[in-house]
Coordinates of C-alpha atoms in Angstrom, one line a residue:
M1 CA -13.1 -11.7 -23.3
P2 CA -10.1 -9.3 -23.3
G3 CA -8.7 -8.3 -26.3
A4 CA -6.8 -5.2 -28.3
I5 CA -7.2 -1.8 -27.2
G6 CA -5.5 1.4 -27.7
P7 CA -3.0 2.9 -24.9
A8 CA -4.3 5.0 -22.4
M9 CA -2.6 8.2 -21.0
G10 CA 0.4 7.0 -18.4
E11 CA 0.5 3.5 -19.4
I12 CA 3.6 1.9 -19.9
E13 CA 4.6 0.2 -23.3
G14 CA 7.5 -0.9 -25.8
R15 CA 10.0 -3.8 -25.2
A16 CA 12.2 -3.5 -22.2
R17 CA 15.9 -3.7 -22.2
R18 CA 16.0 -5.1 -18.8
G19 CA 15.2 -5.9 -15.2
S20 CA 11.5 -7.1 -13.9
R21 CA 9.8 -5.6 -16.8
L22 CA 12.0 -7.4 -19.7
Q23 CA 11.6 -10.8 -17.3
V24 CA 7.9 -10.5 -17.3
Q25 CA 7.8 -9.5 -21.0
I26 CA 9.6 -12.8 -21.7
Y27 CA 7.7 -14.9 -19.4
V28 CA 4.4 -13.7 -20.7
N29 CA 4.8 -14.2 -24.4
R30 CA 7.7 -16.7 -24.4
H31 CA 7.2 -19.1 -21.9
P32 CA 3.5 -18.7 -20.2
E33 CA 3.1 -22.6 -19.2
E34 CA 6.3 -22.1 -17.0
L35 CA 4.5 -18.6 -15.7
S36 CA 1.1 -20.3 -14.8
E37 CA 2.5 -23.7 -13.4
A38 CA 4.6 -21.3 -11.0
V39 CA 1.5 -19.7 -9.9
L40 CA -1.1 -22.5 -9.6
G41 CA 1.9 -23.9 -7.4
A42 CA 1.8 -20.8 -5.1
F43 CA -2.0 -20.9 -5.2
P44 CA -3.2 -24.6 -5.0
E45 CA -7.1 -23.7 -4.9
L46 CA -6.8 -22.6 -8.4
S47 CA -5.5 -26.3 -9.7
D48 CA -8.5 -27.8 -7.6
R49 CA -10.8 -26.0 -9.2
G50 CA -9.6 -26.9 -12.2
G51 CA -8.4 -23.5 -13.0
R52 CA -6.6 -22.5 -16.4
I53 CA -4.0 -19.2 -16.8
R54 CA -4.7 -17.0 -19.6
W55 CA -2.3 -13.9 -19.4
T56 CA -3.7 -11.1 -21.3
A57 CA -1.0 -8.7 -20.3
P58 CA 2.0 -7.7 -21.2
L59 CA 1.3 -8.9 -24.8
E60 CA 3.8 -8.2 -27.6
A61 CA 1.2 -7.4 -30.2
E62 CA 0.2 -4.8 -28.2
N63 CA 3.3 -3.7 -28.0
F64 CA 3.8 -4.9 -24.2
R65 CA 1.3 -2.3 -22.9
E66 CA 1.1 -2.5 -18.9
P67 CA -2.8 -1.4 -18.3
R68 CA -4.4 1.0 -15.7
D69 CA -7.8 2.2 -15.1
R70 CA -10.1 1.4 -17.3
D71 CA -7.9 -0.8 -20.0
F72 CA -6.7 -2.8 -16.5
L73 CA -10.3 -3.7 -16.4
H74 CA -10.1 -4.9 -20.1
A75 CA -7.7 -6.6 -19.6
I76 CA -9.4 -8.9 -16.8
G77 CA -12.8 -9.2 -18.4
Y78 CA -14.5 -6.5 -16.2
E79 CA -15.2 -3.8 -17.9
R80 CA -18.9 -3.2 -16.4
L81 CA -16.8 -2.4 -13.2
A82 CA -15.5 0.9 -14.4
Q83 CA -18.3 2.8 -12.0
E84 CA -17.3 0.9 -9.0
L85 CA -13.4 1.3 -9.7
A86 CA -13.7 5.2 -10.0
A87 CA -15.5 5.2 -6.7
F88 CA -12.9 3.2 -5.3
W89 CA -9.6 4.8 -6.3
P90 CA -8.9 7.4 -8.5
V91 CA -8.2 8.0 -12.1
R92 CA -4.3 7.2 -13.2
G93 CA -4.3 4.2 -10.6
P94 CA -1.7 1.5 -10.6
V95 CA 0.2 0.3 -13.8
W96 CA 0.1 -3.4 -13.5
D97 CA 3.0 -5.2 -14.5
A98 CA 1.4 -8.5 -15.4
L99 CA -2.5 -9.8 -15.5
A100 CA -4.0 -13.0 -16.0
V101 CA -7.7 -14.2 -16.3
V102 CA -8.2 -17.5 -14.7
E103 CA -11.0 -19.7 -16.4
F104 CA -12.8 -22.1 -14.4
P105 CA -15.0 -25.0 -15.8
S106 CA -18.3 -23.3 -14.4
G107 CA -18.8 -19.7 -13.2
P108 CA -17.0 -16.5 -13.4
H109 CA -14.0 -16.4 -14.6
G110 CA -11.1 -15.1 -11.6
V111 CA -8.3 -12.7 -11.9
I112 CA -4.3 -13.0 -11.4
L113 CA -2.6 -9.4 -10.4
G114 CA 1.3 -10.1 -11.1
E115 CA 4.2 -7.3 -9.9
G116 CA 7.5 -8.0 -11.1
K117 CA 10.3 -7.7 -9.2
S118 CA 14.1 -8.1 -9.7
Y119 CA 15.7 -7.1 -6.7
P120 CA 14.4 -6.0 -3.0
E121 CA 14.5 -2.3 -3.5
E122 CA 12.1 -2.1 -6.5
F123 CA 9.4 -2.2 -3.8
Y124 CA 9.9 0.9 -2.7
S125 CA 9.0 4.3 -4.4
G126 CA 8.4 8.0 -3.7
G127 CA 5.1 7.6 -2.3
T128 CA 1.5 8.8 -3.6
K129 CA 1.7 11.3 -6.1
A130 CA -1.9 12.4 -5.6
T131 CA -2.5 16.2 -4.7
S132 CA -6.4 16.7 -5.3
T133 CA -8.1 16.8 -1.8
R134 CA -10.7 14.4 -3.2
S135 CA -8.0 12.1 -4.7
V136 CA -6.0 12.1 -1.2
E137 CA -9.4 11.6 0.5
T138 CA -10.5 8.9 -1.6
I139 CA -7.1 6.9 -1.6
T140 CA -7.1 7.6 2.2
R141 CA -10.4 6.1 2.4
S142 CA -9.7 2.8 0.7
L143 CA -6.5 2.3 2.2
A144 CA -7.8 2.4 5.6
R145 CA -10.4 -0.3 4.6
T146 CA -8.0 -2.5 3.2
Q147 CA -6.3 -2.1 6.5
E148 CA -9.0 -3.1 8.3
W149 CA -9.7 -6.1 6.3
L150 CA -6.3 -7.3 6.9
G151 CA -6.8 -6.7 10.9
L152 CA -4.7 -4.0 11.3
N153 CA -5.3 -0.6 12.6
P154 CA -6.2 2.2 10.5
D155 CA -3.2 3.8 9.4
P156 CA -3.2 4.9 5.6
E157 CA -0.8 7.2 5.8
R158 CA 1.5 5.2 6.8
W159 CA 1.4 3.3 3.1
M160 CA 1.1 6.5 1.4
Y161 CA 4.0 8.3 2.4
A162 CA 7.7 8.4 3.3
L163 CA 8.8 5.9 5.7
R164 CA 10.2 7.0 8.8
G165 CA 13.8 7.3 8.5
H166 CA 13.6 6.9 5.0
P167 CA 12.3 10.4 3.6
R168 CA 12.4 9.2 -0.1
S169 CA 11.0 5.8 0.2
S170 CA 7.4 4.3 0.4
L171 CA 5.8 0.8 0.1
Y172 CA 3.1 2.9 -1.2
Q173 CA 3.2 0.8 -4.4
S174 CA 2.7 -2.4 -2.5
A175 CA -0.1 -0.9 -0.4
N176 CA -2.2 0.0 -3.5
R177 CA -1.9 -3.4 -5.0
Y178 CA -3.0 -5.0 -1.8
A179 CA -5.8 -2.6 -1.9
H180 CA -7.2 -3.6 -5.5
L181 CA -6.9 -7.0 -4.6
Y182 CA -9.4 -5.9 -1.4
W183 CA -11.8 -4.2 -3.8
L184 CA -11.9 -6.8 -6.5
R185 CA -12.3 -9.4 -3.7
E186 CA -14.5 -7.7 -1.2
V187 CA -16.3 -4.6 -2.7
V188 CA -17.1 -6.3 -6.1
S189 CA -17.5 -10.1 -5.6
V190 CA -14.7 -10.8 -8.0
E191 CA -12.5 -13.9 -7.5
A192 CA -8.7 -12.7 -7.6
W193 CA -5.3 -13.5 -6.6
L194 CA -2.1 -11.1 -6.1
V195 CA 1.4 -12.6 -6.8
H196 CA 4.9 -11.1 -6.9
L197 CA 6.9 -12.2 -9.2
L198 CA 10.5 -12.6 -7.8
F199 CA 13.2 -13.1 -10.4
V200 CA 16.2 -14.9 -9.2
D201 CA 19.6 -13.9 -10.3
D202 CA 18.8 -11.3 -12.8
T203 CA 21.9 -10.1 -14.5
T204 CA 20.3 -8.1 -16.6
H205 CA 20.2 -5.8 -13.7
L206 CA 20.7 -6.4 -10.3
A207 CA 21.0 -10.1 -9.4
T208 CA 19.1 -11.2 -6.3
S209 CA 19.6 -14.4 -4.8
R210 CA 17.0 -16.4 -3.3
A211 CA 18.4 -15.5 0.5
R212 CA 18.7 -11.8 -0.4
W213 CA 14.9 -12.1 -1.5
R214 CA 14.2 -14.0 1.8
A215 CA 15.5 -11.1 3.8
G216 CA 13.8 -8.5 1.9
L217 CA 10.8 -9.6 2.1
K218 CA 10.7 -9.7 5.5
Q219 CA 11.8 -6.4 5.6
V220 CA 9.1 -5.1 2.9
E221 CA 6.4 -6.6 5.5
R222 CA 7.5 -5.7 8.5
E223 CA 7.5 -2.2 7.1
L224 CA 4.2 -2.3 5.8
G225 CA 3.0 -3.6 9.4
L226 CA 2.6 -7.0 7.8
E227 CA 4.9 -9.0 9.6
G228 CA 3.3 -12.6 11.2
V229 CA -0.1 -10.7 9.0
P230 CA -1.2 -13.4 6.4
V231 CA -2.5 -11.4 3.2
P232 CA -5.7 -13.2 1.8
H233 CA -5.3 -14.3 -1.9
A234 CA -1.9 -13.1 -2.2
G235 CA 1.7 -15.0 -2.3
H236 CA 5.1 -14.8 -4.2
V237 CA 7.0 -17.0 -6.3
F238 CA 10.7 -17.4 -7.5
L239 CA 11.4 -17.6 -11.1
P240 CA 14.7 -17.8 -12.9
A241 CA 15.8 -14.8 -14.5
L242 CA 16.2 -15.7 -18.4
G243 CA 18.5 -13.9 -20.8
R244 CA 17.4 -10.7 -22.4
F245 CA 18.0 -12.1 -25.8
T246 CA 15.1 -14.6 -25.0
L247 CA 12.9 -11.8 -26.4
P248 CA 14.1 -10.6 -29.8

């Protein structure tokens, strides 16, 4: 099962001072039971099957490192899938805010993919930074497969680049997280769940009410083309933001 491993290029590590990174660090390292309870509430099938969640990143003992690529696979206990991941996504893939394994009474363990947000604008970024033809082709193909899985007409560029009318904003980060959920579930047959950890009233950065979160989520879904489209095994939880001094 997962254990300590040296950092890889491009990973994020170190204690955060504010915002969603700090909140994730606090919950994973100081309040893992409350975090697990919230996630189990979002996915009742885990409790029904006797699932127990064990958080593997970001751990204080590992300098709060957020894994990617091979270290991502190590953190979720599936290092043997390195070749399959390389075929699906180029190196320097997603840096994961939070990861956990779900241990069941019998059978293979499952995976929790966690993304932390303190305000809706955190969903937006500058789009893919891939430049090589091979990497762009791999990402394009994998996003198209993900869209087909969701019952959408393939339009990977919509997820890769700037939104129409918003030349500096993209929802590529959310898109590639959905793609990795698809990869785990449908390509390599690993049970996985993707959860957005939405922090309410985070006074360490930009405090967001539940009402503003709900409005922001609707906008994100609409701009991804997912309005009214249920994403299998994906959801979100609202968590009360905690004070920065909870984590010395």
